[in-house]
Amino acid sequence: MSEPDVTGAVERILVVDDDPAIREVLVDLLEPEGYYCETAVDAEAGQKRFLEMGFELVITDLKMPGHDGVWLIDQILADRPNTAVIAVSGFAETEMAVECLRRGAYDFVSKPFRAAELYASVRRALHRRGRLIDDHRYRLGLEAEVALKAEQLSEALRNLDHAYQATLEALAGSLDARERDTGRHSQRVMRFTAAIAARMGIRGTLLMDIARGALLHDIGKIGVPDQILLKPGKLTPDEWVEMRKHPDVGYDIVKDIPYLQVAAEIILSHQEKFDGTGYPRGMRGFEIPLGARIFSVADTYDAIVSDRPYRAGRTHALAVEEIVRCGGTQFDPAVVEVFQTIPEETFTTLRDSPGLVGFELEVAAREDEAKRELLADPEAVQA
């Protein structure tokens, strides 16, 4: 709604009253104070003029033919909530005046008028209106600033998460290369583990933590000598003792990194078996962290279907058959059941996909959480 430019006017006041003498008195009192005034003879005419022009302040009588002043106040404040409204009432209309205040009017002035009372009421009403508008503008500006900072935070989170992920993938890739695995075993197992976990309904940060645990599962092999790690034949009992230390070594490497707490438990437990025959702690059943139980299935699947120096990779069907056979002994039967529902085409796609499938979705989830925290306390962005 456009508003005309009234030259020289500071604030505009609409006077609504069916009594021409009251209208004249109010205008005569207010115009010398520097206000621009217009009048209307009843509530309907007042609403029409208000919608046409808009006013900073409306002074309305309560008892008028047709719609009363309460109705007019409802119409005005529904259209422009920040409009200042003063009700004019006689002594017998006190209850109606109180109702006007409840509905949003700032004040009421009793007839007959006292100039000092009228001026004070007008000044207070307009001052309050100014504060409301300032508060509204401040809120709009603050919301815009929150939105900007939330977007900046989102970008920072994206960059940070990508930097973390790239660093971890590079580390895992170097471990794979040390074992002469050019097929990027750790990357594949990470994606397979994430796919099974997602099919089990795991979402958000936990999904990412489990995926990273799978990615870094063999980080402890940094401490295994090459003559043991790369030995082409069978390991001796003493060599097996050294090899079996790698879960503990890996856990010690990452356990103090807050970002990798869940991953650390998976690293420590990734060689455990559901029946308790694994190592290093001989954990059984649900004592084993869920991420490690999921990883165990994904790792075995990759070991079966991938090429090895001593044999070619086996088929998907054979891998599924072997994993199902070992459900309840080596593997958690519930994880095996979910694993069976994932189509072969999904695993084929995951084998060839760069990075962690769905990673961007998790970044978005973290951004949304951060935005919610900011919007819950917008004043925090001022710090």
PDB file of N, CA and C in Angstrom, residues 102-195:
ATOM      1  N   ARG A 102      -7.466  -4.343  25.620  1.00  0.00           N
ATOM      2  CA  ARG A 102      -7.170  -5.771  25.500  1.00  0.00           C
ATOM      3  C   ARG A 102      -6.930  -6.174  24.054  1.00  0.00           C
ATOM      4  N   ARG A 103      -7.583  -5.512  23.128  1.00  0.00           N
ATOM      5  CA  ARG A 103      -7.463  -5.849  21.714  1.00  0.00           C
ATOM      6  C   ARG A 103      -6.286  -5.151  21.033  1.00  0.00           C
ATOM      7  N   GLY A 104      -5.593  -4.277  21.753  1.00  0.00           N
ATOM      8  CA  GLY A 104      -4.380  -3.699  21.180  1.00  0.00           C
ATOM      9  C   GLY A 104      -4.307  -2.199  21.128  1.00  0.00           C
ATOM     10  N   ALA A 105      -5.369  -1.504  21.539  1.00  0.00           N
ATOM     11  CA  ALA A 105      -5.292  -0.043  21.590  1.00  0.00           C
ATOM     12  C   ALA A 105      -4.277   0.366  22.662  1.00  0.00           C
ATOM     13  N   TYR A 106      -3.630   1.501  22.454  1.00  0.00           N
ATOM     14  CA  TYR A 106      -2.611   1.932  23.407  1.00  0.00           C
ATOM     15  C   TYR A 106      -3.240   2.600  24.633  1.00  0.00           C
ATOM     16  N   ASP A 107      -4.287   3.407  24.429  1.00  0.00           N
ATOM     17  CA  ASP A 107      -4.817   4.210  25.530  1.00  0.00           C
ATOM     18  C   ASP A 107      -6.253   4.595  25.210  1.00  0.00           C
ATOM     19  N   PHE A 108      -6.959   5.119  26.185  1.00  0.00           N
ATOM     20  CA  PHE A 108      -8.245   5.747  25.913  1.00  0.00           C
ATOM     21  C   PHE A 108      -8.319   7.066  26.659  1.00  0.00           C
ATOM     22  N   VAL A 109      -9.011   7.985  26.027  1.00  0.00           N
ATOM     23  CA  VAL A 109      -9.146   9.340  26.579  1.00  0.00           C
ATOM     24  C   VAL A 109     -10.630   9.595  26.804  1.00  0.00           C
ATOM     25  N   SER A 110     -10.972  10.068  27.990  1.00  0.00           N
ATOM     26  CA  SER A 110     -12.371  10.293  28.336  1.00  0.00           C
ATOM     27  C   SER A 110     -12.855  11.654  27.841  1.00  0.00           C
ATOM     28  N   LYS A 111     -14.116  11.683  27.487  1.00  0.00           N
ATOM     29  CA  LYS A 111     -14.773  12.958  27.164  1.00  0.00           C
ATOM     30  C   LYS A 111     -15.302  13.573  28.456  1.00  0.00           C
ATOM     31  N   PRO A 112     -15.300  14.900  28.587  1.00  0.00           N
ATOM     32  CA  PRO A 112     -14.697  15.894  27.663  1.00  0.00           C
ATOM     33  C   PRO A 112     -13.182  15.882  27.769  1.00  0.00           C
ATOM     34  N   PHE A 113     -12.502  16.357  26.704  1.00  0.00           N
ATOM     35  CA  PHE A 113     -11.046  16.286  26.616  1.00  0.00           C
ATOM     36  C   PHE A 113     -10.376  17.335  27.483  1.00  0.00           C
ATOM     37  N   ARG A 114      -9.256  16.952  28.004  1.00  0.00           N
ATOM     38  CA  ARG A 114      -8.324  17.908  28.588  1.00  0.00           C
ATOM     39  C   ARG A 114      -7.095  17.910  27.698  1.00  0.00           C
ATOM     40  N   ALA A 115      -6.715  19.079  27.213  1.00  0.00           N
ATOM     41  CA  ALA A 115      -5.654  19.170  26.210  1.00  0.00           C
ATOM     42  C   ALA A 115      -4.373  18.491  26.673  1.00  0.00           C
ATOM     43  N   ALA A 116      -3.966  18.720  27.907  1.00  0.00           N
ATOM     44  CA  ALA A 116      -2.710  18.147  28.393  1.00  0.00           C
ATOM     45  C   ALA A 116      -2.770  16.627  28.377  1.00  0.00           C
ATOM     46  N   GLU A 117      -3.913  16.068  28.781  1.00  0.00           N
ATOM     47  CA  GLU A 117      -4.075  14.614  28.776  1.00  0.00           C
ATOM     48  C   GLU A 117      -4.023  14.063  27.358  1.00  0.00           C
ATOM     49  N   LEU A 118      -4.675  14.757  26.426  1.00  0.00           N
ATOM     50  CA  LEU A 118      -4.682  14.312  25.039  1.00  0.00           C
ATOM     51  C   LEU A 118      -3.273  14.339  24.445  1.00  0.00           C
ATOM     52  N   TYR A 119      -2.564  15.461  24.654  1.00  0.00           N
ATOM     53  CA  TYR A 119      -1.208  15.566  24.103  1.00  0.00           C
ATOM     54  C   TYR A 119      -0.297  14.463  24.658  1.00  0.00           C
ATOM     55  N   ALA A 120      -0.384  14.216  25.953  1.00  0.00           N
ATOM     56  CA  ALA A 120       0.475  13.207  26.573  1.00  0.00           C
ATOM     57  C   ALA A 120       0.167  11.824  26.021  1.00  0.00           C
ATOM     58  N   SER A 121      -1.116  11.553  25.861  1.00  0.00           N
ATOM     59  CA  SER A 121      -1.519  10.245  25.340  1.00  0.00           C
ATOM     60  C   SER A 121      -1.030  10.055  23.901  1.00  0.00           C
ATOM     61  N   VAL A 122      -1.172  11.089  23.076  1.00  0.00           N
ATOM     62  CA  VAL A 122      -0.717  11.009  21.678  1.00  0.00           C
ATOM     63  C   VAL A 122       0.791  10.797  21.614  1.00  0.00           C
ATOM     64  N   ARG A 123       1.534  11.575  22.417  1.00  0.00           N
ATOM     65  CA  ARG A 123       2.996  11.428  22.390  1.00  0.00           C
ATOM     66  C   ARG A 123       3.420  10.027  22.823  1.00  0.00           C
ATOM     67  N   ARG A 124       2.805   9.521  23.898  1.00  0.00           N
ATOM     68  CA  ARG A 124       3.173   8.186  24.381  1.00  0.00           C
ATOM     69  C   ARG A 124       2.830   7.112  23.358  1.00  0.00           C
ATOM     70  N   ALA A 125       1.670   7.240  22.728  1.00  0.00           N
ATOM     71  CA  ALA A 125       1.253   6.236  21.739  1.00  0.00           C
ATOM     72  C   ALA A 125       2.197   6.218  20.539  1.00  0.00           C
ATOM     73  N   LEU A 126       2.555   7.402  20.040  1.00  0.00           N
ATOM     74  CA  LEU A 126       3.454   7.472  18.889  1.00  0.00           C
ATOM     75  C   LEU A 126       4.866   7.010  19.264  1.00  0.00           C
ATOM     76  N   HIS A 127       5.275   7.336  20.491  1.00  0.00           N
ATOM     77  CA  HIS A 127       6.590   6.886  20.942  1.00  0.00           C
ATOM     78  C   HIS A 127       6.632   5.357  21.015  1.00  0.00           C
ATOM     79  N   ARG A 128       5.566   4.776  21.557  1.00  0.00           N
ATOM     80  CA  ARG A 128       5.511   3.310  21.622  1.00  0.00           C
ATOM     81  C   ARG A 128       5.513   2.704  20.219  1.00  0.00           C
ATOM     82  N   ARG A 129       4.765   3.323  19.301  1.00  0.00           N
ATOM     83  CA  ARG A 129       4.759   2.838  17.921  1.00  0.00           C
ATOM     84  C   ARG A 129       6.159   2.871  17.332  1.00  0.00           C
ATOM     85  N   GLY A 130       6.886   3.966  17.594  1.00  0.00           N
ATOM     86  CA  GLY A 130       8.255   4.071  17.087  1.00  0.00           C
ATOM     87  C   GLY A 130       9.146   2.966  17.624  1.00  0.00           C
ATOM     88  N   ARG A 131       8.973   2.636  18.916  1.00  0.00           N
ATOM     89  CA  ARG A 131       9.772   1.549  19.499  1.00  0.00           C
ATOM     90  C   ARG A 131       9.437   0.209  18.853  1.00  0.00           C
ATOM     91  N   LEU A 132       8.137  -0.016  18.624  1.00  0.00           N
ATOM     92  CA  LEU A 132       7.732  -1.263  17.987  1.00  0.00           C
ATOM     93  C   LEU A 132       8.339  -1.400  16.593  1.00  0.00           C
ATOM     94  N   ILE A 133       8.324  -0.299  15.845  1.00  0.00           N
ATOM     95  CA  ILE A 133       8.895  -0.332  14.499  1.00  0.00           C
ATOM     96  C   ILE A 133      10.401  -0.543  14.561  1.00  0.00           C
ATOM     97  N   ASP A 134      11.062   0.144  15.489  1.00  0.00           N
ATOM     98  CA  ASP A 134      12.509  -0.045  15.642  1.00  0.00           C
ATOM     99  C   ASP A 134      12.835  -1.482  16.015  1.00  0.00           C
ATOM    100  N   ASP A 135      12.031  -2.047  16.935  1.00  0.00           N
ATOM    101  CA  ASP A 135      12.259  -3.438  17.337  1.00  0.00           C
ATOM    102  C   ASP A 135      12.054  -4.379  16.159  1.00  0.00           C
ATOM    103  N   HIS A 136      11.024  -4.083  15.351  1.00  0.00           N
ATOM    104  CA  HIS A 136      10.755  -4.926  14.190  1.00  0.00           C
ATOM    105  C   HIS A 136      11.908  -4.852  13.185  1.00  0.00           C
ATOM    106  N   ARG A 137      12.379  -3.638  12.951  1.00  0.00           N
ATOM    107  CA  ARG A 137      13.504  -3.485  12.020  1.00  0.00           C
ATOM    108  C   ARG A 137      14.758  -4.170  12.552  1.00  0.00           C
ATOM    109  N   TYR A 138      14.954  -4.045  13.872  1.00  0.00           N
ATOM    110  CA  TYR A 138      16.107  -4.710  14.484  1.00  0.00           C
ATOM    111  C   TYR A 138      16.003  -6.220  14.317  1.00  0.00           C
ATOM    112  N   ARG A 139      14.787  -6.750  14.542  1.00  0.00           N
ATOM    113  CA  ARG A 139      14.584  -8.184  14.397  1.00  0.00           C
ATOM    114  C   ARG A 139      14.832  -8.636  12.968  1.00  0.00           C
ATOM    115  N   LEU A 140      14.327  -7.848  12.005  1.00  0.00           N
ATOM    116  CA  LEU A 140      14.563  -8.206  10.608  1.00  0.00           C
ATOM    117  C   LEU A 140      16.054  -8.201  10.286  1.00  0.00           C
ATOM    118  N   GLY A 141      16.743  -7.155  10.786  1.00  0.00           N
ATOM    119  CA  GLY A 141      18.181  -7.093  10.550  1.00  0.00           C
ATOM    120  C   GLY A 141      18.919  -8.223  11.231  1.00  0.00           C
ATOM    121  N   LEU A 142      18.472  -8.559  12.450  1.00  0.00           N
ATOM    122  CA  LEU A 142      19.112  -9.645  13.185  1.00  0.00           C
ATOM    123  C   LEU A 142      18.875 -10.972  12.491  1.00  0.00           C
ATOM    124  N   GLU A 143      17.656 -11.192  12.011  1.00  0.00           N
ATOM    125  CA  GLU A 143      17.366 -12.432  11.292  1.00  0.00           C
ATOM    126  C   GLU A 143      18.209 -12.543  10.026  1.00  0.00           C
ATOM    127  N   ALA A 144      18.375 -11.404   9.335  1.00  0.00           N
ATOM    128  CA  ALA A 144      19.222 -11.427   8.144  1.00  0.00           C
ATOM    129  C   ALA A 144      20.659 -11.758   8.510  1.00  0.00           C
ATOM    130  N   GLU A 145      21.122 -11.195   9.641  1.00  0.00           N
ATOM    131  CA  GLU A 145      22.486 -11.471  10.074  1.00  0.00           C
ATOM    132  C   GLU A 145      22.639 -12.927  10.490  1.00  0.00           C
ATOM    133  N   VAL A 146      21.606 -13.453  11.168  1.00  0.00           N
ATOM    134  CA  VAL A 146      21.636 -14.865  11.555  1.00  0.00           C
ATOM    135  C   VAL A 146      21.700 -15.746  10.313  1.00  0.00           C
ATOM    136  N   ALA A 147      20.861 -15.407   9.310  1.00  0.00           N
ATOM    137  CA  ALA A 147      20.863 -16.199   8.086  1.00  0.00           C
ATOM    138  C   ALA A 147      22.229 -16.164   7.403  1.00  0.00           C
ATOM    139  N   LEU A 148      22.853 -14.966   7.381  1.00  0.00           N
ATOM    140  CA  LEU A 148      24.165 -14.837   6.765  1.00  0.00           C
ATOM    141  C   LEU A 148      25.196 -15.654   7.531  1.00  0.00           C
ATOM    142  N   LYS A 149      25.184 -15.537   8.863  1.00  0.00           N
ATOM    143  CA  LYS A 149      26.178 -16.258   9.641  1.00  0.00           C
ATOM    144  C   LYS A 149      25.923 -17.761   9.611  1.00  0.00           C
ATOM    145  N   ALA A 150      24.647 -18.147   9.531  1.00  0.00           N
ATOM    146  CA  ALA A 150      24.344 -19.564   9.402  1.00  0.00           C
ATOM    147  C   ALA A 150      24.895 -20.110   8.091  1.00  0.00           C
ATOM    148  N   GLU A 151      24.768 -19.322   7.023  1.00  0.00           N
ATOM    149  CA  GLU A 151      25.313 -19.750   5.734  1.00  0.00           C
ATOM    150  C   GLU A 151      26.834 -19.810   5.793  1.00  0.00           C
ATOM    151  N   GLN A 152      27.443 -18.833   6.450  1.00  0.00           N
ATOM    152  CA  GLN A 152      28.900 -18.862   6.607  1.00  0.00           C
ATOM    153  C   GLN A 152      29.327 -20.076   7.420  1.00  0.00           C
ATOM    154  N   LEU A 153      28.552 -20.386   8.471  1.00  0.00           N
ATOM    155  CA  LEU A 153      28.849 -21.569   9.265  1.00  0.00           C
ATOM    156  C   LEU A 153      28.685 -22.830   8.435  1.00  0.00           C
ATOM    157  N   SER A 154      27.644 -22.855   7.607  1.00  0.00           N
ATOM    158  CA  SER A 154      27.433 -24.017   6.742  1.00  0.00           C
ATOM    159  C   SER A 154      28.629 -24.234   5.823  1.00  0.00           C
ATOM    160  N   GLU A 155      29.106 -23.153   5.250  1.00  0.00           N
ATOM    161  CA  GLU A 155      30.255 -23.259   4.353  1.00  0.00           C
ATOM    162  C   GLU A 155      31.487 -23.727   5.115  1.00  0.00           C
ATOM    163  N   ALA A 156      31.668 -23.197   6.326  1.00  0.00           N
ATOM    164  CA  ALA A 156      32.808 -23.626   7.139  1.00  0.00           C
ATOM    165  C   ALA A 156      32.709 -25.105   7.484  1.00  0.00           C
ATOM    166  N   LEU A 157      31.493 -25.560   7.819  1.00  0.00           N
ATOM    167  CA  LEU A 157      31.302 -26.975   8.131  1.00  0.00           C
ATOM    168  C   LEU A 157      31.578 -27.851   6.920  1.00  0.00           C
ATOM    169  N   ARG A 158      31.116 -27.384   5.758  1.00  0.00           N
ATOM    170  CA  ARG A 158      31.384 -28.168   4.543  1.00  0.00           C
ATOM    171  C   ARG A 158      32.883 -28.282   4.304  1.00  0.00           C
ATOM    172  N   ASN A 159      33.574 -27.154   4.414  1.00  0.00           N
ATOM    173  CA  ASN A 159      35.018 -27.174   4.190  1.00  0.00           C
ATOM    174  C   ASN A 159      35.737 -28.029   5.227  1.00  0.00           C
ATOM    175  N   LEU A 160      35.295 -27.904   6.489  1.00  0.00           N
ATOM    176  CA  LEU A 160      35.948 -28.659   7.553  1.00  0.00           C
ATOM    177  C   LEU A 160      35.716 -30.152   7.389  1.00  0.00           C
ATOM    178  N   ASP A 161      34.469 -30.537   7.136  1.00  0.00           N
ATOM    179  CA  ASP A 161      34.179 -31.958   6.978  1.00  0.00           C
ATOM    180  C   ASP A 161      34.897 -32.552   5.775  1.00  0.00           C
ATOM    181  N   HIS A 162      34.932 -31.797   4.683  1.00  0.00           N
ATOM    182  CA  HIS A 162      35.638 -32.296   3.506  1.00  0.00           C
ATOM    183  C   HIS A 162      37.133 -32.410   3.787  1.00  0.00           C
ATOM    184  N   ALA A 163      37.664 -31.449   4.546  1.00  0.00           N
ATOM    185  CA  ALA A 163      39.089 -31.513   4.878  1.00  0.00           C
ATOM    186  C   ALA A 163      39.391 -32.723   5.758  1.00  0.00           C
ATOM    187  N   TYR A 164      38.542 -32.944   6.781  1.00  0.00           N
ATOM    188  CA  TYR A 164      38.710 -34.123   7.626  1.00  0.00           C
ATOM    189  C   TYR A 164      38.649 -35.402   6.789  1.00  0.00           C
ATOM    190  N   GLN A 165      37.605 -35.475   5.966  1.00  0.00           N
ATOM    191  CA  GLN A 165      37.395 -36.704   5.196  1.00  0.00           C
ATOM    192  C   GLN A 165      38.541 -36.937   4.222  1.00  0.00           C
ATOM    193  N   ALA A 166      39.002 -35.879   3.568  1.00  0.00           N
ATOM    194  CA  ALA A 166      40.110 -36.040   2.614  1.00  0.00           C
ATOM    195  C   ALA A 166      41.371 -36.511   3.333  1.00  0.00           C
ATOM    196  N   THR A 167      41.613 -35.968   4.528  1.00  0.00           N
ATOM    197  CA  THR A 167      42.794 -36.385   5.291  1.00  0.00           C
ATOM    198  C   THR A 167      42.707 -37.855   5.680  1.00  0.00           C
ATOM    199  N   LEU A 168      41.541 -38.268   6.181  1.00  0.00           N
ATOM    200  CA  LEU A 168      41.374 -39.662   6.592  1.00  0.00           C
ATOM    201  C   LEU A 168      41.470 -40.613   5.408  1.00  0.00           C
ATOM    202  N   GLU A 169      40.892 -40.215   4.276  1.00  0.00           N
ATOM    203  CA  GLU A 169      40.956 -41.085   3.094  1.00  0.00           C
ATOM    204  C   GLU A 169      42.384 -41.191   2.574  1.00  0.00           C
ATOM    205  N   ALA A 170      43.122 -40.092   2.647  1.00  0.00           N
ATOM    206  CA  ALA A 170      44.522 -40.149   2.214  1.00  0.00           C
ATOM    207  C   ALA A 170      45.330 -41.075   3.126  1.00  0.00           C
ATOM    208  N   LEU A 171      45.061 -40.993   4.433  1.00  0.00           N
ATOM    209  CA  LEU A 171      45.758 -41.874   5.375  1.00  0.00           C
ATOM    210  C   LEU A 171      45.415 -43.328   5.108  1.00  0.00           C
ATOM    211  N   ALA A 172      44.129 -43.610   4.940  1.00  0.00           N
ATOM    212  CA  ALA A 172      43.725 -44.990   4.656  1.00  0.00           C
ATOM    213  C   ALA A 172      44.300 -45.466   3.334  1.00  0.00           C
ATOM    214  N   GLY A 173      44.358 -44.592   2.348  1.00  0.00           N
ATOM    215  CA  GLY A 173      44.937 -44.968   1.057  1.00  0.00           C
ATOM    216  C   GLY A 173      46.405 -45.320   1.171  1.00  0.00           C
ATOM    217  N   SER A 174      47.126 -44.596   2.022  1.00  0.00           N
ATOM    218  CA  SER A 174      48.549 -44.904   2.199  1.00  0.00           C
ATOM    219  C   SER A 174      48.729 -46.260   2.869  1.00  0.00           C
ATOM    220  N   LEU A 175      47.833 -46.622   3.771  1.00  0.00           N
ATOM    221  CA  LEU A 175      47.901 -47.944   4.406  1.00  0.00           C
ATOM    222  C   LEU A 175      47.611 -49.045   3.393  1.00  0.00           C
ATOM    223  N   ASP A 176      46.595 -48.807   2.562  1.00  0.00           N
ATOM    224  CA  ASP A 176      46.300 -49.795   1.520  1.00  0.00           C
ATOM    225  C   ASP A 176      47.493 -49.971   0.588  1.00  0.00           C
ATOM    226  N   ALA A 177      48.121 -48.857   0.220  1.00  0.00           N
ATOM    227  CA  ALA A 177      49.270 -48.929  -0.683  1.00  0.00           C
ATOM    228  C   ALA A 177      50.425 -49.684  -0.036  1.00  0.00           C
ATOM    229  N   ARG A 178      50.573 -49.517   1.268  1.00  0.00           N
ATOM    230  CA  ARG A 178      51.657 -50.232   1.958  1.00  0.00           C
ATOM    231  C   ARG A 178      51.457 -51.736   1.862  1.00  0.00           C
ATOM    232  N   GLU A 179      50.187 -52.166   1.888  1.00  0.00           N
ATOM    233  CA  GLU A 179      49.902 -53.596   1.762  1.00  0.00           C
ATOM    234  C   GLU A 179      49.769 -54.022   0.306  1.00  0.00           C
ATOM    235  N   ARG A 180      50.129 -53.078  -0.605  1.00  0.00           N
ATOM    236  CA  ARG A 180      50.093 -53.350  -2.047  1.00  0.00           C
ATOM    237  C   ARG A 180      48.679 -53.655  -2.537  1.00  0.00           C
ATOM    238  N   ASP A 181      47.698 -53.037  -1.891  1.00  0.00           N
ATOM    239  CA  ASP A 181      46.307 -53.171  -2.324  1.00  0.00           C
ATOM    240  C   ASP A 181      45.973 -51.937  -3.149  1.00  0.00           C
ATOM    241  N   THR A 182      46.076 -52.088  -4.459  1.00  0.00           N
ATOM    242  CA  THR A 182      45.798 -50.950  -5.345  1.00  0.00           C
ATOM    243  C   THR A 182      44.302 -50.742  -5.558  1.00  0.00           C
ATOM    244  N   GLY A 183      43.480 -51.655  -5.006  1.00  0.00           N
ATOM    245  CA  GLY A 183      42.031 -51.546  -5.193  1.00  0.00           C
ATOM    246  C   GLY A 183      41.356 -50.690  -4.145  1.00  0.00           C
ATOM    247  N   ARG A 184      42.112 -50.068  -3.236  1.00  0.00           N
ATOM    248  CA  ARG A 184      41.560 -49.165  -2.234  1.00  0.00           C
ATOM    249  C   ARG A 184      40.544 -49.891  -1.347  1.00  0.00           C
ATOM    250  N   HIS A 185      41.029 -50.926  -0.689  1.00  0.00           N
ATOM    251  CA  HIS A 185      40.206 -51.755   0.179  1.00  0.00           C
ATOM    252  C   HIS A 185      39.485 -50.933   1.251  1.00  0.00           C
ATOM    253  N   SER A 186      40.190 -50.040   1.917  1.00  0.00           N
ATOM    254  CA  SER A 186      39.575 -49.284   3.010  1.00  0.00           C
ATOM    255  C   SER A 186      38.422 -48.415   2.526  1.00  0.00           C
ATOM    256  N   GLN A 187      38.579 -47.825   1.344  1.00  0.00           N
ATOM    257  CA  GLN A 187      37.505 -47.019   0.769  1.00  0.00           C
ATOM    258  C   GLN A 187      36.280 -47.881   0.481  1.00  0.00           C
ATOM    259  N   ARG A 188      36.490 -49.038  -0.097  1.00  0.00           N
ATOM    260  CA  ARG A 188      35.361 -49.916  -0.431  1.00  0.00           C
ATOM    261  C   ARG A 188      34.636 -50.366   0.840  1.00  0.00           C
ATOM    262  N   VAL A 189      35.403 -50.788   1.819  1.00  0.00           N
ATOM    263  CA  VAL A 189      34.779 -51.272   3.055  1.00  0.00           C
ATOM    264  C   VAL A 189      34.024 -50.134   3.749  1.00  0.00           C
ATOM    265  N   MET A 190      34.554 -48.934   3.702  1.00  0.00           N
ATOM    266  CA  MET A 190      33.842 -47.794   4.263  1.00  0.00           C
ATOM    267  C   MET A 190      32.473 -47.630   3.607  1.00  0.00           C
ATOM    268  N   ARG A 191      32.431 -47.705   2.281  1.00  0.00           N
ATOM    269  CA  ARG A 191      31.171 -47.517   1.577  1.00  0.00           C
ATOM    270  C   ARG A 191      30.211 -48.673   1.830  1.00  0.00           C
ATOM    271  N   PHE A 192      30.720 -49.896   1.851  1.00  0.00           N
ATOM    272  CA  PHE A 192      29.856 -51.041   2.127  1.00  0.00           C
ATOM    273  C   PHE A 192      29.282 -50.950   3.545  1.00  0.00           C
ATOM    274  N   THR A 193      30.129 -50.594   4.497  1.00  0.00           N
ATOM    275  CA  THR A 193      29.676 -50.464   5.885  1.00  0.00           C
ATOM    276  C   THR A 193      28.604 -49.391   6.000  1.00  0.00           C
ATOM    277  N   ALA A 194      28.827 -48.250   5.363  1.00  0.00           N
ATOM    278  CA  ALA A 194      27.849 -47.159   5.416  1.00  0.00           C
ATOM    279  C   ALA A 194      26.528 -47.582   4.793  1.00  0.00           C
ATOM    280  N   ALA A 195      26.587 -48.346   3.709  1.00  0.00           N
ATOM    281  CA  ALA A 195      25.353 -48.783   3.037  1.00  0.00           C
ATOM    282  C   ALA A 195      24.544 -49.716   3.934  1.00  0.00           C
TER     283      ALA A 195
END
